[in-house]
Structures are given as C-alpha cells and as structure tokens.
CSV table of C-alpha atoms in Angstrom, one decimal:
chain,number,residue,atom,x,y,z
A,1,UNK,CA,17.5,17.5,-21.7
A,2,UNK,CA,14.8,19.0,-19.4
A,3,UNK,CA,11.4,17.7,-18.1
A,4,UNK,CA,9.5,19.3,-20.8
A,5,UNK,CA,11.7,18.4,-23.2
A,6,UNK,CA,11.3,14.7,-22.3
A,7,UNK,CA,7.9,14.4,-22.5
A,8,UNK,CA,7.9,15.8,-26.0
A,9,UNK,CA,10.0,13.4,-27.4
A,10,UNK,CA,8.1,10.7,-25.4
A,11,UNK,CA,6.4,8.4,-27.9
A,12,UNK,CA,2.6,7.4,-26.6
A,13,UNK,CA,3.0,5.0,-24.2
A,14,UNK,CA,0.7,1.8,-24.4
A,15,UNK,CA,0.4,1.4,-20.7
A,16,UNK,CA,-2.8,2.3,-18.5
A,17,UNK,CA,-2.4,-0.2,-15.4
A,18,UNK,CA,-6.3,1.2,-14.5
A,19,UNK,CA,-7.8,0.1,-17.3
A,20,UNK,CA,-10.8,-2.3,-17.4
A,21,UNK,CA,-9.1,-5.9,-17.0
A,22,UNK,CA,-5.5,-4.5,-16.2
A,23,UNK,CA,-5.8,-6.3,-12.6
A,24,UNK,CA,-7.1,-9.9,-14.3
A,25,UNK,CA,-4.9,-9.5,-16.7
A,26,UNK,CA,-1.7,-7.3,-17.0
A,27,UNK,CA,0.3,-9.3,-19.9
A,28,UNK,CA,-1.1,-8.1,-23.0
A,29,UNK,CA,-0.5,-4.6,-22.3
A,30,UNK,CA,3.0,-5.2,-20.5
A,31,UNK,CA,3.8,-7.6,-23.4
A,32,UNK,CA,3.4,-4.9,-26.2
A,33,UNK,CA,5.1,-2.4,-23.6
A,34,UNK,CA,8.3,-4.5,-23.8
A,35,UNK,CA,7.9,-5.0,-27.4
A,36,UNK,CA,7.7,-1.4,-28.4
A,37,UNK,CA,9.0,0.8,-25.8
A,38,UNK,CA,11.3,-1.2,-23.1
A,39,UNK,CA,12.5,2.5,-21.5
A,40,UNK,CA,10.0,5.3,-21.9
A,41,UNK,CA,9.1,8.2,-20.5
A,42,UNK,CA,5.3,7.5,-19.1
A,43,UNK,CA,3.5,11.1,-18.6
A,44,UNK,CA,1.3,9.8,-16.1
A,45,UNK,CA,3.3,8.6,-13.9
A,46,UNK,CA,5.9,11.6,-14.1
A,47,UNK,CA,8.5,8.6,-14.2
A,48,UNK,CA,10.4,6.2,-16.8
A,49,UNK,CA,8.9,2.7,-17.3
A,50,UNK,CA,11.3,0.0,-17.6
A,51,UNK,CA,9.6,-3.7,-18.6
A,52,UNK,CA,12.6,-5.6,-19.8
A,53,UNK,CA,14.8,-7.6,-17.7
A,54,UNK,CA,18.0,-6.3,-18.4
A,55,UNK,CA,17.2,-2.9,-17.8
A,56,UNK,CA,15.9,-3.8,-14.5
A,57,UNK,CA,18.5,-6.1,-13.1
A,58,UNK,CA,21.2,-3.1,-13.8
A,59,UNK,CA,18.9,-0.3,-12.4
A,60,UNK,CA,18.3,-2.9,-9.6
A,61,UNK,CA,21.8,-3.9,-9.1
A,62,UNK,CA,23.0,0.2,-9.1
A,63,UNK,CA,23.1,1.1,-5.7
A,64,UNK,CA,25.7,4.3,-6.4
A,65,UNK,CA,23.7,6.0,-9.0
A,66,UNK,CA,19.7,5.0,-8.0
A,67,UNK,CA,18.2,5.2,-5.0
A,68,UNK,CA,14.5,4.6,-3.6
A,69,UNK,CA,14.1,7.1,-1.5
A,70,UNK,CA,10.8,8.7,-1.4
A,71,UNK,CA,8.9,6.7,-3.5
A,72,UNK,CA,6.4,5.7,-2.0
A,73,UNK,CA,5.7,9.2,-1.4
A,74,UNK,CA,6.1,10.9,-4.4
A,75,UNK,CA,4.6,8.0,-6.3
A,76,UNK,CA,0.8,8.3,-3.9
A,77,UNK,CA,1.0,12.0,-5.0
A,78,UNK,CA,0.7,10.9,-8.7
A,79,UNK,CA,-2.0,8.6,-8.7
A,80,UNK,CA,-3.7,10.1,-6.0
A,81,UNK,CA,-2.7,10.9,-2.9
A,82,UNK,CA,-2.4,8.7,0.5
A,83,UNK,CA,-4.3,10.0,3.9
A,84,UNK,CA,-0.3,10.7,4.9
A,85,UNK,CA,-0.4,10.5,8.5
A,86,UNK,CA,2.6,12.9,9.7
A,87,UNK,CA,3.9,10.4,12.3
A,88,UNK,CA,4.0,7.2,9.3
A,89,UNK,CA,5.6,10.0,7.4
A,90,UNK,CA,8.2,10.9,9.7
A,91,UNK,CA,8.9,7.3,10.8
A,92,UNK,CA,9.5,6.8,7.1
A,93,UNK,CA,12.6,8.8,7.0
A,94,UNK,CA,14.4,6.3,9.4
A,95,UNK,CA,12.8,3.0,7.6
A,96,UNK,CA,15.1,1.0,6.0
A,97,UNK,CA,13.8,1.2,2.4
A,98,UNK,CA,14.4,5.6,2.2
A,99,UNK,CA,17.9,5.1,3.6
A,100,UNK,CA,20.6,5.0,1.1
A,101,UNK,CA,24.3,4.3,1.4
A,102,UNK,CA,26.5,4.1,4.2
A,103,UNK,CA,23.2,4.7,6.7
A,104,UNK,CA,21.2,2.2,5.0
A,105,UNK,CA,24.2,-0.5,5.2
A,106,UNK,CA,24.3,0.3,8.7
A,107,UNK,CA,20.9,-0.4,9.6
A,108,UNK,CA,20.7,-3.5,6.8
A,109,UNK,CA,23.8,-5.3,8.9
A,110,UNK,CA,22.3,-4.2,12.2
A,111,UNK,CA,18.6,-5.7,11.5
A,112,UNK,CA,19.4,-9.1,8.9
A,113,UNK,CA,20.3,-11.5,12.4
A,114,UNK,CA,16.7,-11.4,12.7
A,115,UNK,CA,15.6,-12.3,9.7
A,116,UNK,CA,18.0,-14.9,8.6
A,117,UNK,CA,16.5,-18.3,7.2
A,118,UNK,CA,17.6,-19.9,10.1
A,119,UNK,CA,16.1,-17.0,12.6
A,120,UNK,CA,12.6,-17.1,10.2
A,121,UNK,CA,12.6,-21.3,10.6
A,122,UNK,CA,12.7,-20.8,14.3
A,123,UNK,CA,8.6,-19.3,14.2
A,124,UNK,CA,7.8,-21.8,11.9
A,125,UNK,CA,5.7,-23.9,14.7
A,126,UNK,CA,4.4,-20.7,16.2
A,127,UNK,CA,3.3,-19.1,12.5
A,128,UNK,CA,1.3,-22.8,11.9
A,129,UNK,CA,-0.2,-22.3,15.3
A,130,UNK,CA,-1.6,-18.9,14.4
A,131,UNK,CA,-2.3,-20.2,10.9
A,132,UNK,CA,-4.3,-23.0,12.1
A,133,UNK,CA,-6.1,-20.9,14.3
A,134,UNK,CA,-7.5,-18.6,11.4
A,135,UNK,CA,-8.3,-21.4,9.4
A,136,UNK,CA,-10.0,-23.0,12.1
A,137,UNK,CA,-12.2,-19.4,12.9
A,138,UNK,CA,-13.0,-19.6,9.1
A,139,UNK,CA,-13.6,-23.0,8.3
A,140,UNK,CA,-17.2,-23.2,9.7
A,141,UNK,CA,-18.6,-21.2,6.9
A,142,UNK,CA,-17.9,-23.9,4.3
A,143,UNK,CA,-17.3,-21.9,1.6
A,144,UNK,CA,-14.9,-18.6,2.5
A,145,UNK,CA,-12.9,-15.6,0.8
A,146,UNK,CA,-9.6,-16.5,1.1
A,147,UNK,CA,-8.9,-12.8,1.2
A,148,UNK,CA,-11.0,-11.5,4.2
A,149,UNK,CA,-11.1,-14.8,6.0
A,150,UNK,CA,-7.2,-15.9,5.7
A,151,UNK,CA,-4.7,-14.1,4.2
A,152,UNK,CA,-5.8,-11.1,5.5
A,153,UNK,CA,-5.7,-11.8,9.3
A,154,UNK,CA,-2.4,-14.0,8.7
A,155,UNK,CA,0.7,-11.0,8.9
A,156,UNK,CA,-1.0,-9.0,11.9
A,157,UNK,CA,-1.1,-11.8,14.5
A,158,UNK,CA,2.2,-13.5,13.2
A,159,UNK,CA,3.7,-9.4,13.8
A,160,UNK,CA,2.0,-9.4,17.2
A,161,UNK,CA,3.5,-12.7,17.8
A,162,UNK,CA,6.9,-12.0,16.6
A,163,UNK,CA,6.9,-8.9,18.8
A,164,UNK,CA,5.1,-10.6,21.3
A,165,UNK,CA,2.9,-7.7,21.9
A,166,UNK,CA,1.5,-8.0,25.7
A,167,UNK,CA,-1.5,-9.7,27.0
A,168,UNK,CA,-4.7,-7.7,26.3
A,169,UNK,CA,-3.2,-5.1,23.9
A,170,UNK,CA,-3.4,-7.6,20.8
A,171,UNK,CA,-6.4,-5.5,19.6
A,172,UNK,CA,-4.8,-2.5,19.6
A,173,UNK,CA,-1.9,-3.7,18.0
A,174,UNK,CA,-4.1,-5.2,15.4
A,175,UNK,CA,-6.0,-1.8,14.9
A,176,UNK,CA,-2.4,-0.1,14.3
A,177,UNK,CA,-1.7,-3.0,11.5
A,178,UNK,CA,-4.9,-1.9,10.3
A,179,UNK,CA,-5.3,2.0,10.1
A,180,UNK,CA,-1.5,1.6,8.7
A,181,UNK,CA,-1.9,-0.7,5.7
A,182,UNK,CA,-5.5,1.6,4.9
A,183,UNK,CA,-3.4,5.0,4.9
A,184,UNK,CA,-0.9,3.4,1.9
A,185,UNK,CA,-4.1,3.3,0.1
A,186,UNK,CA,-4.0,6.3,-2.3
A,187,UNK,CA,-7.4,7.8,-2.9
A,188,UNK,CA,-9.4,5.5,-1.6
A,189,UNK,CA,-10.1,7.1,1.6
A,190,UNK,CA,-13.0,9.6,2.6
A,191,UNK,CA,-11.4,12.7,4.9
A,192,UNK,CA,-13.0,11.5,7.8
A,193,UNK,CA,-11.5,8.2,7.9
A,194,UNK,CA,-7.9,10.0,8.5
A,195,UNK,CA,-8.1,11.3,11.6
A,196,UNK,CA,-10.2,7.7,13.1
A,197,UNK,CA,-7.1,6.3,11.6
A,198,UNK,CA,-4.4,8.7,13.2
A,199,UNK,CA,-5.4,8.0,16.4
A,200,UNK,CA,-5.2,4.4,15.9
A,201,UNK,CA,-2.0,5.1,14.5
A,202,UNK,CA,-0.7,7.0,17.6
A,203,UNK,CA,-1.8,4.6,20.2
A,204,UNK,CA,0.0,2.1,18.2
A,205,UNK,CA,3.0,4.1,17.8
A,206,UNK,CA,3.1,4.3,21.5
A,207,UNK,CA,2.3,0.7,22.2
A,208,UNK,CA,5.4,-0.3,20.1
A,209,UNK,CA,7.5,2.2,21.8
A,210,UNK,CA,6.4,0.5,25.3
A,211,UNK,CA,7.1,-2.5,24.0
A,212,UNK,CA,10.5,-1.5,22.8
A,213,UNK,CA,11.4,0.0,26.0
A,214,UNK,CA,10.0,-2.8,27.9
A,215,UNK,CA,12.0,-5.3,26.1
A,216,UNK,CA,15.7,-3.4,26.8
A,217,UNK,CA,14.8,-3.4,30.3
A,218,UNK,CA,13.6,-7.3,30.4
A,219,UNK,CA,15.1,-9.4,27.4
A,220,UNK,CA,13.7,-12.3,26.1
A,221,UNK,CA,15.3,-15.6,25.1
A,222,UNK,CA,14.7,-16.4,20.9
A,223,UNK,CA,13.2,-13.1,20.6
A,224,UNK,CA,13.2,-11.1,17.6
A,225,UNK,CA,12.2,-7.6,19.4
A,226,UNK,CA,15.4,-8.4,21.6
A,227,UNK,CA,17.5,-9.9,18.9
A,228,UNK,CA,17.3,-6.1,17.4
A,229,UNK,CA,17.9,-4.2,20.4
A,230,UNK,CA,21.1,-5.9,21.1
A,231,UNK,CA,22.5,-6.5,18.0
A,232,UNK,CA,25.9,-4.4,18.1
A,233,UNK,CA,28.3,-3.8,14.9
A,234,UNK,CA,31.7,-2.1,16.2
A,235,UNK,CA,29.7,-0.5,19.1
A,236,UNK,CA,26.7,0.6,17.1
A,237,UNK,CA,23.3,-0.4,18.1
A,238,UNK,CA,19.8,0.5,16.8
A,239,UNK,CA,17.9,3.6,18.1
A,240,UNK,CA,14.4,3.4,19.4
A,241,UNK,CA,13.2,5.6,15.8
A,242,UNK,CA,14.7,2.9,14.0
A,243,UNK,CA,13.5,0.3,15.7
A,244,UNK,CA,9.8,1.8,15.1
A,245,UNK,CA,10.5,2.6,11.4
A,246,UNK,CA,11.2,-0.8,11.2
A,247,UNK,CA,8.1,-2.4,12.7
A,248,UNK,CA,6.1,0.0,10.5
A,249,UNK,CA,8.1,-1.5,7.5
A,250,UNK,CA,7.5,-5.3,8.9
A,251,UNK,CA,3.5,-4.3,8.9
A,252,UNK,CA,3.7,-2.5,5.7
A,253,UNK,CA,5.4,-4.8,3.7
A,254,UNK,CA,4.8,-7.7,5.3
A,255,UNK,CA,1.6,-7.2,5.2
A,256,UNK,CA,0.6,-6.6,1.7
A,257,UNK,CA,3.4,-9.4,0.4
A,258,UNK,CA,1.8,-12.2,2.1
A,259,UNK,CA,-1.7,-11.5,2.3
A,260,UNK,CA,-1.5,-11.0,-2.0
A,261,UNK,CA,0.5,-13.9,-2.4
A,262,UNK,CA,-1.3,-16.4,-0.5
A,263,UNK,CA,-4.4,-15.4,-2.8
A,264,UNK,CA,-2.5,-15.5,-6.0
A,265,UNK,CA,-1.1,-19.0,-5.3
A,266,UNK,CA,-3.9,-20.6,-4.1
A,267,UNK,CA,-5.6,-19.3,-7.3
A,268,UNK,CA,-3.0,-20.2,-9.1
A,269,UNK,CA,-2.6,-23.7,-7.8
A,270,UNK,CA,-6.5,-24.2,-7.2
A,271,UNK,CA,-7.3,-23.3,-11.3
A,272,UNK,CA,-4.5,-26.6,-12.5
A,273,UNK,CA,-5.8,-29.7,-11.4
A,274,UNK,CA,-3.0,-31.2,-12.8
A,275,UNK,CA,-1.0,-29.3,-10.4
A,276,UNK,CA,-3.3,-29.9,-7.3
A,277,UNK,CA,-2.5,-33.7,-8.3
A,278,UNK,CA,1.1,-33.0,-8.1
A,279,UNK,CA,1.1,-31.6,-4.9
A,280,UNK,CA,-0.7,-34.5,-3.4
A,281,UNK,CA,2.1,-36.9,-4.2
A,282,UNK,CA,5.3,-34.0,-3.9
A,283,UNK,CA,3.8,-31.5,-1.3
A,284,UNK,CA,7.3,-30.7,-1.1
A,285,UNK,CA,7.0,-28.8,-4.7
A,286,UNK,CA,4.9,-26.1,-3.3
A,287,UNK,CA,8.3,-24.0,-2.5
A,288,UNK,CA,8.5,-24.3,-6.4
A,289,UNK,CA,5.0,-23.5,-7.3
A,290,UNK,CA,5.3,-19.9,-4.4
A,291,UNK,CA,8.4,-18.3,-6.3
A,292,UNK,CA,7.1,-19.4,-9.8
A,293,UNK,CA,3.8,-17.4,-8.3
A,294,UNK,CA,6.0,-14.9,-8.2
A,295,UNK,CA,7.1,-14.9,-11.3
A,296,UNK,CA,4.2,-16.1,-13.7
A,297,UNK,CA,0.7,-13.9,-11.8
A,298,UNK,CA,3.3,-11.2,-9.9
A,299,UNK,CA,0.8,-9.0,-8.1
A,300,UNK,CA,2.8,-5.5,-8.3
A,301,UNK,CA,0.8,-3.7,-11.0
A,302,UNK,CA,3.3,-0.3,-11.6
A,303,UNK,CA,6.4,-2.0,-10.2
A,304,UNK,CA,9.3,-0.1,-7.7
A,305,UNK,CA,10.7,3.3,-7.7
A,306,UNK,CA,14.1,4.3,-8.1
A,307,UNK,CA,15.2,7.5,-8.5
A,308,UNK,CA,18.0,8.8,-10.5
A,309,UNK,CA,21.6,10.4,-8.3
A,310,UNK,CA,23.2,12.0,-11.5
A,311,UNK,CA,22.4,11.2,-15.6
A,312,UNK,CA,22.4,7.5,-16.4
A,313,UNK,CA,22.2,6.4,-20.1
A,314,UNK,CA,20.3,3.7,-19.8
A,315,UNK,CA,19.5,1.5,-23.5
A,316,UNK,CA,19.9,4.7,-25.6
A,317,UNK,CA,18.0,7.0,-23.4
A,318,UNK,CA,19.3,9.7,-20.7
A,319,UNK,CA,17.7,9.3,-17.4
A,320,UNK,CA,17.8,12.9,-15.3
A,321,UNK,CA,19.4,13.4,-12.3
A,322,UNK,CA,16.3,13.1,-9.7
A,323,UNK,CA,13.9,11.7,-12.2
A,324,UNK,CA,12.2,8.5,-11.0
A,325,UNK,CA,12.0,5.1,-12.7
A,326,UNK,CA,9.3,2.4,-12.1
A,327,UNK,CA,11.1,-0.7,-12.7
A,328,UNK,CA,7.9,-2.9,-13.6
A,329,UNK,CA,9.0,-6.5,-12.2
A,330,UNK,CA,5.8,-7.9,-13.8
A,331,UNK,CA,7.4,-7.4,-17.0
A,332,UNK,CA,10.9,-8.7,-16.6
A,333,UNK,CA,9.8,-11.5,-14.8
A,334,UNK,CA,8.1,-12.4,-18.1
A,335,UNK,CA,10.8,-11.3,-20.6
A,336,UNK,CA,11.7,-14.7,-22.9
A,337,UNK,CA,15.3,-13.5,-23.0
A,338,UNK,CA,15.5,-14.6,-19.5
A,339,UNK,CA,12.8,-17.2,-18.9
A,340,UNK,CA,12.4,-19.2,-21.9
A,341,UNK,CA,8.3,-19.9,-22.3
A,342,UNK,CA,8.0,-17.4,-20.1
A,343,UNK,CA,3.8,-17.4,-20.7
A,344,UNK,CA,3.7,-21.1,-19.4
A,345,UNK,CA,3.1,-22.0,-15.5
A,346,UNK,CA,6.5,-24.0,-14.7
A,347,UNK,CA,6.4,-25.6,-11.5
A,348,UNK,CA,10.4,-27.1,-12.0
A,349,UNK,CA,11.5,-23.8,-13.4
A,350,UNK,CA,14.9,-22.7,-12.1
A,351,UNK,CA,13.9,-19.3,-10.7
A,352,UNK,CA,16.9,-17.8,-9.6
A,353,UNK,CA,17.2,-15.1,-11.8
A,354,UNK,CA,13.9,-13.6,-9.9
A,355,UNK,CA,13.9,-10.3,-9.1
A,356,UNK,CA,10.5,-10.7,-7.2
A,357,UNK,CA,11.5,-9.2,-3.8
A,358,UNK,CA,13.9,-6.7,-5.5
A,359,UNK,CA,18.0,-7.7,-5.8
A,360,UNK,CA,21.1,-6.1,-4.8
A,361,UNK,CA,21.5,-4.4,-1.4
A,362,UNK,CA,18.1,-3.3,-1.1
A,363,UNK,CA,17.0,-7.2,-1.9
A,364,UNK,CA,13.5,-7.6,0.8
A,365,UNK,CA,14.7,-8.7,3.8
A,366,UNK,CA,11.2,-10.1,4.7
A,367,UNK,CA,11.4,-12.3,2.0
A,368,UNK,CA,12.0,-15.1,4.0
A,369,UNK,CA,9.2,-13.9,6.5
A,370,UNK,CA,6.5,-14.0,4.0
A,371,UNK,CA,7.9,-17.4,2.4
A,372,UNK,CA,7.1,-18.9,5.6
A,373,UNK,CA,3.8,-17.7,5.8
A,374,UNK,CA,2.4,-17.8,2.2
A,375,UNK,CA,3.7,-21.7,2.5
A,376,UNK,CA,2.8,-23.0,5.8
A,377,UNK,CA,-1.1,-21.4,5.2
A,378,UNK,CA,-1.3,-22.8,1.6
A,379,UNK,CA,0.1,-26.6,2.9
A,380,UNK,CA,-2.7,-26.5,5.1
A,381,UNK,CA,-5.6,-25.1,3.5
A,382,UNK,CA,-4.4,-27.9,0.7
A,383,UNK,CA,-3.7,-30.5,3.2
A,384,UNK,CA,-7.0,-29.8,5.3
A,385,UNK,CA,-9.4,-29.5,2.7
A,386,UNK,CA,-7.8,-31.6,-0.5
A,387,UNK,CA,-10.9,-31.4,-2.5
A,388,UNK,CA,-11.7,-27.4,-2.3
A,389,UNK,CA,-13.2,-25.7,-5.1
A,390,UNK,CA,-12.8,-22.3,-6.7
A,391,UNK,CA,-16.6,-20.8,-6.8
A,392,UNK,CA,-15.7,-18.0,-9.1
A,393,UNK,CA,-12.6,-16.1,-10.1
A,394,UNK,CA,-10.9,-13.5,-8.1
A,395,UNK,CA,-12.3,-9.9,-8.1
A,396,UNK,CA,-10.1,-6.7,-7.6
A,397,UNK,CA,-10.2,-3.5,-5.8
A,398,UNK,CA,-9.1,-0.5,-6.8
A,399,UNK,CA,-5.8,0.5,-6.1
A,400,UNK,CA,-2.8,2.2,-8.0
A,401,UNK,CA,0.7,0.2,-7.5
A,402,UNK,CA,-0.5,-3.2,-6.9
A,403,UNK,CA,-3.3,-5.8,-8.4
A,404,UNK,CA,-5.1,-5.9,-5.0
A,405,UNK,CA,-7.0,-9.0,-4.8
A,406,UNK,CA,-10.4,-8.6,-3.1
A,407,UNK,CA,-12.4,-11.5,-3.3
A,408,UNK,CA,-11.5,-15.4,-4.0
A,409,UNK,CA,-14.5,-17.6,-3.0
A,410,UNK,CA,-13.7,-21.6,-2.2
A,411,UNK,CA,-15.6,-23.8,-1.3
A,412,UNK,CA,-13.4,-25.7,1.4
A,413,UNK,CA,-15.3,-29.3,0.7
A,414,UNK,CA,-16.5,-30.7,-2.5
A,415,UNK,CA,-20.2,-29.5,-3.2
C-alpha cells in the first residue's frame, strides 16, 4: 500500500491539536479520537495517530521494528519549521534519543550511573538551594507567574549546577539554555532572531566543550560531568560529541519537562482545595499527586514519534516501512481500559502502568532529574506560602507538539 493510497482510504480524522481550546482542554477531542479511530492515518501530520493504550505500550515497547530517529526533525518540518541551527542539528545525530540499537545501548549503559535515583538524590540539597533562591528573587512581587518567575529559571541553573559551569560564565551558559530551548520552537521565530541565537548557541557549544575538556584533565569528587567522562563499559568510554549531544539533550528535555510540569501541578493542585488540605497533613503524597499530573493534565499535545523499520500490522492496519507514528500519550494515559475513571483526579491511584516519560529502552532517563525538581519547587512554594491563590487560569502560547503553558498568576499570600 503506498502513501497516496493511505491517505485515500484515511477516514477524516477528528483531531486538530491547534484548535481554539485544544491547549485548555485536549480530552474531548482525544476522547472521540479513541472512540472512533484508535490507529489512523492523520494527513496533517504525514504520520499515524495512535490514542489507545495498547497500541502505544507495544509500539513503545518495539525497539526492533520502531525507532525515533529523526523526529524531532521531520515532525518541525510539518507543522512549521524550527530556526534549525546546523551545529544543534549535527549534535543531534550523536544524542541519545536518534541513536538506535546496538549504538544507542552503548551510550544508554555508558550515561544511566549518572542519573540513577540514588546519583539524582545526591543534588537534592543543592537543587533546594537553587530553588529557594528563585523563589526568594520572585517572592517580593506578591503575586507572580509561576511560569516566567519559577519554573522557567529552575532547569538552567540546576544544569549549570550539575555541570558546575565556572565562575563568571553562568550567563553564558544560561544564554545557551536559552537560544536552544527557543530554536525547538517551530514557527515562532522571526529570521533575524536565528542568527542572534546561533551565536549564542556557538559560544555555548564551546563553553561546554571547555568544560568537558577541563574536567578530564581535573576530576571532581560527586560530579556528574566527571561521573560521564569516566564511566567505562569493557573499555569503552564516551567521546567529547557525545558528551555535548548529551548536555544539549539534558537542556532540551529537561528543560521543557520540568518547567511544564511544575505549572501543571501546581495548577492542578492549587484548583482542589480538598487536595491542598491533604497535602497539609500528608506532604508526603505530593510524589502521588506529580505522576498522577502526569497522567490526568499530561502537557504533550501531539505525543512522540516513532518511525516504522519494515511493515507492522498494527490493530488491522499496515504501518509502512519509514512511515512515522505519533504515539499520543495524552490519550492512553486516559484510556478506561487501563485506568479505571480515568476522567477523575486520583491522588492514590496506582500509576505504574504510565507511560508518561516513554517505556522500554528508550524510557527518559531524566525522569528522575525532573521528579526532583518539579517536587522539591512545588513542596516549597506550598510550604512557604500555604494560603496562595490562583488569580486566573493558565493561558497558552502557541506551539505545535506540546500545550505550552504561558501564564499562571498566584497570588503567593491570601488577598
């Protein structure tokens, strides 16, 4: 069956994730998605769309016959393309997330030491110290975005920590977070942002590579940046490309992750009084409350890629070698057949059939990362400031793979 032919047997597809209300509210149009057409073939995107659970899970869990490479490429060029700054490009090819088999285990067992539970635990009092430092530069306004004034300045300086990016250059290194995150926004920028943004991009590039170099030649104890430089498997170390490709992929991912999902869970938790009361008495619940977050208000608006290494059948439809698949995780992670009252906030839900940060061997390896971070600022925005007030609800910007949260006003003390 070729291309042509499987868009005429497509049936219309009731999916438009930039229609008016989409980012407020995805489920009524992801609902009757599920309902109607679980595996379709969605023009637009030039890809499949796959919104049940089960579908997902075995696409997911189908390293041998899908792979992600390139799409976060291919996918900008569809829904308008990214500023594509050569050098993010080409550090892409050695990233983690476009490798695939053998190279990608490779790299996978060479990097996870570093991101363990145990290794992520060991920040934890230098991510609060950084946390409490943006909350302090914010509180004095009274009533903040918890966007612009928190989550956003969060993943940069816990990066720059992690790295621990010399004395002095923290600016710079914060302008590389910066000019990165805005180039993976497809269409959005005007042509003479790129090139302010590529030379940010290039000092940063080299700043990283300084740092890298800097670091074999002088170690440091507890040390993530040394922890992967000398991690060895059977002789095999990481090269300095890989070690860049992987930064770029800590500021990338990391980045958006946290930042969205501190907003969505304090909106989430800040809307339910009756949940607010809870967490007064069992602060320890607000692990529960992050990964139902993740499943109830997920903020990925056209889920992940995966493309197609030979003809699957797939529920009564043939998938084409090289075609793509957008496995939309906001629509399994609300499929009844898996989470019973799935439209209900459940704080003691058993969530471990989430596939929020992906499953398999290409599971996110800075899950635990972002975890750390969404829950140590929420615990102390919460703790700080128990009687804050939503002013208004959230607002979104544009943006084509993810509901991008751009404004959520609080009022830190009762008015």
């Amino acid at each position: 069956m070729s291309l042509e032919t499987t868009k005429q047997n497509s049936p219309a597809v009731p999916f438009n994730p930039q229609a008016p209300g989409y980012d407020a509210n995805p489920y009524p149009m992801l609902d009757e998605l599920r309902t109607k057409t679980p595996l379709v073939y969605w023009e637009q995107g030039r890809g499949w769309l796959l919104s049940r659970y089960e579908d997902a899970i075995a696409v997911l869990r189908d390293a041998k016959r899908f792979t992600p490479n390139r799409d976060m490429w291919e996918f900008a060029s569809v829904l308008g393309n990214a500023a594509m700054i050569p050098e993010l490009v080409e550090l892409s090819r050695t990233g983690l997330f476009a490798l695939s088999g053998s190279d990608h285990a490779r790299v996978r067992k060479l990097v996870s030491p570093a991101l363990t539970p145990r290794a992520i635990e060991r920040l934890k009092p230098e991510v609060q110290a950084l946390i409490d430092e943006v909350i302090d530069e914010a509180a004095v306004k009274g009533t903040i975005n918890v966007v612009s004034d928190i989550s956003d300045r969060i993943p940069a300086r816990v990066i720059g920590s992690m790295l621990k990016i010399p004395k002095g250059r923290e600016t710079l290194f914060q302008r590389f977070t910066e000019a990165s995150i805005k180039n993976f926004l497809p269409g959005l920028l005007r042509p003479e942002e790129v090139e302010g943004l590529r030379a940010d991009i290039r000092e940063g590039i080299d700043l990283v590579r300084e740092t890298i170099e800097d670091r074999r030649k002088n170690p440091l104890p507890d040390d993530i940046l040394t922890t992967l430089i000398q991690t060895e498997e059977q002789g095999d170390r990481l090269s300095t490309n890989e070690l860049l490709s992987l930064v770029a992929a800590l500021i990338v991912g990391g980045f958006e992750t946290t930042v969205h999902l501190i907003g969505f869970t304090t909106y989430n938790v800040l809307q339910r009084p009756e949940l607010r009361a809870q967490l007064k008495t069992e602060p320890e619940l607000l692990k529960n409350v992050i990964e139902e977050v993740l499943r109830f208000d997920n903020f990925g608006k056209v889920g992940v890629a995966r493309y197609a290494l030979e003809d699957v059948e797939l529920s009564g439809q043939t998938i084409k070698k090289g075609q793509m698949v957008l496995i939309l995780l906001n629509s399994a992670l609300r499929d009844e057949a898996v989470f019973p009252k799935a439209d209900t906030f459940d704080v003691r839900r058993n969530t471990n059939a989430s596939i929020a940060f992906g499953h398999g061997v290409h599971y996110c390896l800075g899950a635990n990362l972002a975890r750390l971070e969404v829950q140590l600022a929420v615990d102390t925005l919460l703790r700080r400031y128990p009687d804050m007030q939503l002013v208004s609800p959230p607002t979104f910007a544009p943006h084509p793979v993810i509901r991008r949260m751009e404004t959520l006003e609080v009022a830190l003390r009762a008015q």
